[in-house]
Amino acid sequence: MAKKSTASKKKDNRLSILLGIAVIVIIAFTAIYFINQSQNDKKIEDSQQTSQSNQASSSKASGNVDTKGLYGDYKPKYQATIDQLNDKNYQNIILPDDLKKKIDAGESTFVYFFSPTCVHCQKVTPELMPLAQQADVQIDQYNVLEFEQGWTDYSLGGTPTLIFFKDGEEKGRLVGEQTDDVFNDFFKTMKQSS
């Protein structure tokens, strides 16, 4: 009888140890989740403050200052987007409704459709944005990871995609990685059509 009691106690001890380890793991993962969430909220807040100060310095005279950050009232859902909030190459974000208004108003606009998880976009964006700046071209950036309707609304087959709209219609499109010369020629040709 004593042997069963000792074996039973050992089994109970092992079970208690496993249960203790499981509780510690659950607590650790919960802590990691809340720490990550807190860091993401801080990144979003910092992005909003950076956006406000950048716009305030460039829009003082007009009084058009966005107090909501790159994504307006929308709070990014994906970690890849949150990680890009303070990246200087992703500061011209346009929201779906704003893009539709621009196109419907007939404004000439270059729109760069990208996904933060797209390796081709990660390669192209740091090359494209300085080229656009040198060519004096404003590019609006549309995040198709956050706003998936862009895939169908603009008949996108892949990212990155750069589209030029004028008079409410698409006038030109580049898909995928391109050379600097191709991008510069595209800017020149589309600007001449404006």
mmCIF file of C-alpha atoms in Angstrom:
data_model
loop_
_atom_site.group_PDB
_atom_site.id
_atom_site.type_symbol
_atom_site.label_atom_id
_atom_site.label_comp_id
_atom_site.label_asym_id
_atom_site.label_seq_id
_atom_site.Cartn_x
_atom_site.Cartn_y
_atom_site.Cartn_z
ATOM 1 C CA MET A 1 0.000 0.000 0.000
ATOM 2 C CA ALA A 2 2.888 2.363 0.775
ATOM 3 C CA LYS A 3 4.270 1.869 -2.724
ATOM 4 C CA LYS A 4 1.036 3.004 -4.349
ATOM 5 C CA SER A 5 0.940 6.036 -2.128
ATOM 6 C CA THR A 6 4.511 7.032 -3.044
ATOM 7 C CA ALA A 7 3.878 6.472 -6.758
ATOM 8 C CA SER A 8 0.689 8.451 -6.524
ATOM 9 C CA LYS A 9 2.498 11.318 -4.788
ATOM 10 C CA LYS A 10 5.199 11.327 -7.506
ATOM 11 C CA LYS A 11 2.519 11.413 -10.201
ATOM 12 C CA ASP A 12 0.762 14.270 -8.380
ATOM 13 C CA ASN A 13 4.070 16.136 -8.061
ATOM 14 C CA ARG A 14 4.765 15.765 -11.801
ATOM 15 C CA LEU A 15 1.271 16.922 -12.616
ATOM 16 C CA SER A 16 1.665 19.920 -10.298
ATOM 17 C CA ILE A 17 5.002 20.797 -11.899
ATOM 18 C CA LEU A 18 3.513 20.560 -15.416
ATOM 19 C CA LEU A 19 0.532 22.639 -14.376
ATOM 20 C CA GLY A 20 2.869 25.222 -12.829
ATOM 21 C CA ILE A 21 4.937 25.388 -16.018
ATOM 22 C CA ALA A 22 1.770 25.783 -18.126
ATOM 23 C CA VAL A 23 0.593 28.668 -15.938
ATOM 24 C CA ILE A 24 3.989 30.380 -16.182
ATOM 25 C CA VAL A 25 4.000 30.007 -20.003
ATOM 26 C CA ILE A 26 0.479 31.431 -20.255
ATOM 27 C CA ILE A 27 1.413 34.386 -18.035
ATOM 28 C CA ALA A 28 4.578 35.004 -20.075
ATOM 29 C CA PHE A 29 2.708 35.000 -23.405
ATOM 30 C CA THR A 30 0.022 37.278 -21.972
ATOM 31 C CA ALA A 31 2.698 39.699 -20.772
ATOM 32 C CA ILE A 32 4.414 39.631 -24.175
ATOM 33 C CA TYR A 33 1.087 40.326 -25.891
ATOM 34 C CA PHE A 34 0.338 43.348 -23.711
ATOM 35 C CA ILE A 35 3.876 44.707 -24.018
ATOM 36 C CA ASN A 36 3.692 44.374 -27.833
ATOM 37 C CA GLN A 37 0.257 46.016 -27.888
ATOM 38 C CA SER A 38 1.558 48.872 -25.767
ATOM 39 C CA GLN A 39 4.546 49.357 -28.073
ATOM 40 C CA ASN A 40 2.259 49.338 -31.137
ATOM 41 C CA ASP A 41 -0.042 51.930 -29.565
ATOM 42 C CA LYS A 42 3.027 54.084 -28.858
ATOM 43 C CA LYS A 43 4.181 53.756 -32.482
ATOM 44 C CA ILE A 44 0.740 54.802 -33.722
ATOM 45 C CA GLU A 45 0.674 57.759 -31.324
ATOM 46 C CA ASP A 46 4.199 58.807 -32.346
ATOM 47 C CA SER A 47 3.202 58.537 -35.995
ATOM 48 C CA GLN A 48 0.225 60.814 -35.398
ATOM 49 C CA GLN A 49 2.396 63.382 -33.630
ATOM 50 C CA THR A 50 5.028 63.231 -36.389
ATOM 51 C CA SER A 51 2.344 63.613 -39.041
ATOM 52 C CA GLN A 52 0.854 66.582 -37.209
ATOM 53 C CA SER A 53 4.177 68.379 -36.833
ATOM 54 C CA ASN A 54 5.179 67.706 -40.454
ATOM 55 C CA GLN A 55 1.844 68.934 -41.745
ATOM 56 C CA ALA A 56 1.783 71.885 -39.375
ATOM 57 C CA SER A 57 5.102 73.132 -40.692
ATOM 58 C CA SER A 58 4.066 72.686 -44.325
ATOM 59 C CA SER A 59 0.437 73.815 -43.956
ATOM 60 C CA LYS A 60 0.589 76.699 -41.478
ATOM 61 C CA ALA A 61 -0.705 79.231 -43.965
ATOM 62 C CA SER A 62 -3.616 77.142 -45.220
ATOM 63 C CA GLY A 63 -4.701 75.835 -41.827
ATOM 64 C CA ASN A 64 -5.125 72.294 -43.230
ATOM 65 C CA VAL A 65 -3.581 70.196 -40.488
ATOM 66 C CA ASP A 66 -4.537 66.530 -40.099
ATOM 67 C CA THR A 67 -4.649 65.770 -36.391
ATOM 68 C CA LYS A 68 -5.177 62.048 -36.906
ATOM 69 C CA GLY A 69 -1.935 60.799 -38.463
ATOM 70 C CA LEU A 70 -1.119 58.938 -41.660
ATOM 71 C CA TYR A 71 -4.195 56.725 -41.576
ATOM 72 C CA GLY A 72 -6.740 59.241 -40.288
ATOM 73 C CA ASP A 73 -9.272 57.672 -37.907
ATOM 74 C CA TYR A 74 -8.299 54.216 -39.118
ATOM 75 C CA LYS A 75 -6.088 52.260 -36.719
ATOM 76 C CA PRO A 76 -3.753 49.921 -38.645
ATOM 77 C CA LYS A 77 -4.478 46.228 -38.053
ATOM 78 C CA TYR A 78 -1.278 44.657 -39.303
ATOM 79 C CA GLN A 79 2.100 44.641 -37.607
ATOM 80 C CA ALA A 80 3.879 45.228 -40.933
ATOM 81 C CA THR A 81 1.969 48.510 -41.373
ATOM 82 C CA ILE A 82 2.658 49.594 -37.799
ATOM 83 C CA ASP A 83 6.356 48.899 -38.314
ATOM 84 C CA GLN A 84 6.375 51.302 -41.315
ATOM 85 C CA LEU A 85 4.570 54.208 -39.646
ATOM 86 C CA ASN A 86 7.733 56.220 -39.068
ATOM 87 C CA ASP A 87 9.558 55.111 -42.215
ATOM 88 C CA LYS A 88 10.287 58.231 -44.270
ATOM 89 C CA ASN A 89 9.437 56.342 -47.471
ATOM 90 C CA TYR A 90 5.846 55.697 -46.385
ATOM 91 C CA GLN A 91 4.588 59.126 -45.404
ATOM 92 C CA ASN A 92 2.205 59.885 -48.299
ATOM 93 C CA ILE A 93 -0.570 57.472 -47.364
ATOM 94 C CA ILE A 94 -3.937 58.012 -49.038
ATOM 95 C CA LEU A 95 -7.127 56.455 -47.727
ATOM 96 C CA PRO A 96 -9.609 54.749 -50.078
ATOM 97 C CA ASP A 97 -12.300 57.448 -49.823
ATOM 98 C CA ASP A 98 -9.765 60.224 -50.353
ATOM 99 C CA LEU A 99 -8.361 58.533 -53.455
ATOM 100 C CA LYS A 100 -11.824 58.010 -54.891
ATOM 101 C CA LYS A 101 -12.630 61.708 -54.334
ATOM 102 C CA LYS A 102 -9.408 62.763 -56.073
ATOM 103 C CA ILE A 103 -10.049 60.536 -59.072
ATOM 104 C CA ASP A 104 -13.743 61.500 -59.300
ATOM 105 C CA ALA A 105 -12.727 65.183 -59.186
ATOM 106 C CA GLY A 106 -10.504 64.559 -62.225
ATOM 107 C CA GLU A 107 -7.280 65.439 -60.439
ATOM 108 C CA SER A 108 -4.043 64.256 -61.993
ATOM 109 C CA THR A 109 -2.450 61.931 -59.490
ATOM 110 C CA PHE A 110 0.182 59.229 -59.245
ATOM 111 C CA VAL A 111 -0.836 56.399 -56.910
ATOM 112 C CA TYR A 112 1.558 53.764 -55.635
ATOM 113 C CA PHE A 113 -0.231 50.592 -54.529
ATOM 114 C CA PHE A 114 1.903 48.626 -52.084
ATOM 115 C CA SER A 115 1.776 46.062 -49.321
ATOM 116 C CA PRO A 116 4.093 46.306 -46.315
ATOM 117 C CA THR A 117 4.655 42.537 -46.565
ATOM 118 C CA CYS A 118 5.596 42.593 -50.269
ATOM 119 C CA VAL A 119 9.349 42.042 -50.709
ATOM 120 C CA HIS A 120 9.253 43.766 -54.104
ATOM 121 C CA CYS A 121 7.608 46.825 -52.541
ATOM 122 C CA GLN A 122 10.229 46.855 -49.805
ATOM 123 C CA LYS A 123 12.876 47.018 -52.520
ATOM 124 C CA VAL A 124 11.132 49.484 -54.853
ATOM 125 C CA THR A 125 9.791 52.059 -52.384
ATOM 126 C CA PRO A 126 13.181 53.349 -51.126
ATOM 127 C CA GLU A 127 14.245 53.786 -54.770
ATOM 128 C CA LEU A 128 10.964 55.186 -56.113
ATOM 129 C CA MET A 129 10.200 57.859 -53.538
ATOM 130 C CA PRO A 130 13.508 59.771 -53.943
ATOM 131 C CA LEU A 131 13.118 59.532 -57.746
ATOM 132 C CA ALA A 132 9.639 61.032 -57.467
ATOM 133 C CA GLN A 133 10.943 63.821 -55.272
ATOM 134 C CA GLN A 134 13.735 64.599 -57.762
ATOM 135 C CA ALA A 135 11.170 64.651 -60.609
ATOM 136 C CA ASP A 136 8.902 66.935 -58.542
ATOM 137 C CA VAL A 137 6.159 64.288 -58.562
ATOM 138 C CA GLN A 138 3.742 63.782 -55.666
ATOM 139 C CA ILE A 139 2.926 60.099 -55.171
ATOM 140 C CA ASP A 140 0.001 59.014 -53.019
ATOM 141 C CA GLN A 141 0.586 55.629 -51.379
ATOM 142 C CA TYR A 142 -2.283 53.150 -51.040
ATOM 143 C CA ASN A 143 -1.776 50.273 -48.605
ATOM 144 C CA VAL A 144 -3.545 47.197 -50.037
ATOM 145 C CA LEU A 145 -2.740 45.112 -46.956
ATOM 146 C CA GLU A 146 -4.905 47.386 -44.818
ATOM 147 C CA PHE A 147 -7.401 48.303 -47.550
ATOM 148 C CA GLU A 148 -7.912 45.096 -49.523
ATOM 149 C CA GLN A 149 -10.705 46.575 -51.653
ATOM 150 C CA GLY A 150 -7.964 48.314 -53.628
ATOM 151 C CA TRP A 151 -7.161 45.008 -55.339
ATOM 152 C CA THR A 152 -10.555 44.893 -57.035
ATOM 153 C CA ASP A 153 -11.327 48.621 -57.177
ATOM 154 C CA TYR A 154 -8.197 49.244 -59.274
ATOM 155 C CA SER A 155 -7.798 45.821 -60.950
ATOM 156 C CA LEU A 156 -4.451 45.133 -59.339
ATOM 157 C CA GLY A 157 -2.653 41.940 -60.281
ATOM 158 C CA GLY A 158 0.276 42.443 -57.939
ATOM 159 C CA THR A 159 2.332 44.920 -56.009
ATOM 160 C CA PRO A 160 4.033 47.240 -56.378
ATOM 161 C CA THR A 161 1.828 49.001 -58.927
ATOM 162 C CA LEU A 162 2.171 52.658 -59.892
ATOM 163 C CA ILE A 163 -0.841 54.169 -61.676
ATOM 164 C CA PHE A 164 -1.357 57.655 -63.099
ATOM 165 C CA PHE A 165 -4.923 58.989 -63.105
ATOM 166 C CA LYS A 166 -6.129 62.040 -65.018
ATOM 167 C CA ASP A 167 -9.639 63.315 -65.713
ATOM 168 C CA GLY A 168 -11.100 60.459 -63.694
ATOM 169 C CA GLU A 169 -9.405 57.736 -65.751
ATOM 170 C CA GLU A 170 -6.302 55.617 -65.602
ATOM 171 C CA LYS A 171 -3.753 56.924 -68.124
ATOM 172 C CA GLY A 172 -0.744 54.746 -67.340
ATOM 173 C CA ARG A 173 0.424 51.849 -65.183
ATOM 174 C CA LEU A 174 3.698 50.232 -64.140
ATOM 175 C CA VAL A 175 3.671 46.881 -62.352
ATOM 176 C CA GLY A 176 6.518 45.295 -60.427
ATOM 177 C CA GLU A 177 10.138 46.239 -60.033
ATOM 178 C CA GLN A 178 11.419 48.712 -62.628
ATOM 179 C CA THR A 179 14.681 50.490 -63.341
ATOM 180 C CA ASP A 180 15.176 54.139 -62.399
ATOM 181 C CA ASP A 181 15.059 55.035 -66.104
ATOM 182 C CA VAL A 182 11.662 53.366 -66.543
ATOM 183 C CA PHE A 183 10.242 55.240 -63.541
ATOM 184 C CA ASN A 184 11.706 58.558 -64.724
ATOM 185 C CA ASP A 185 10.345 58.048 -68.253
ATOM 186 C CA PHE A 186 6.929 57.205 -66.793
ATOM 187 C CA PHE A 187 6.933 60.397 -64.696
ATOM 188 C CA LYS A 188 7.978 62.486 -67.691
ATOM 189 C CA THR A 189 5.451 60.966 -70.080
ATOM 190 C CA MET A 190 2.548 61.187 -67.630
ATOM 191 C CA LYS A 191 3.382 64.752 -66.576
ATOM 192 C CA GLN A 192 3.441 65.799 -70.227
ATOM 193 C CA SER A 193 -0.044 64.389 -70.691
ATOM 194 C CA SER A 194 -1.334 66.540 -67.807
#
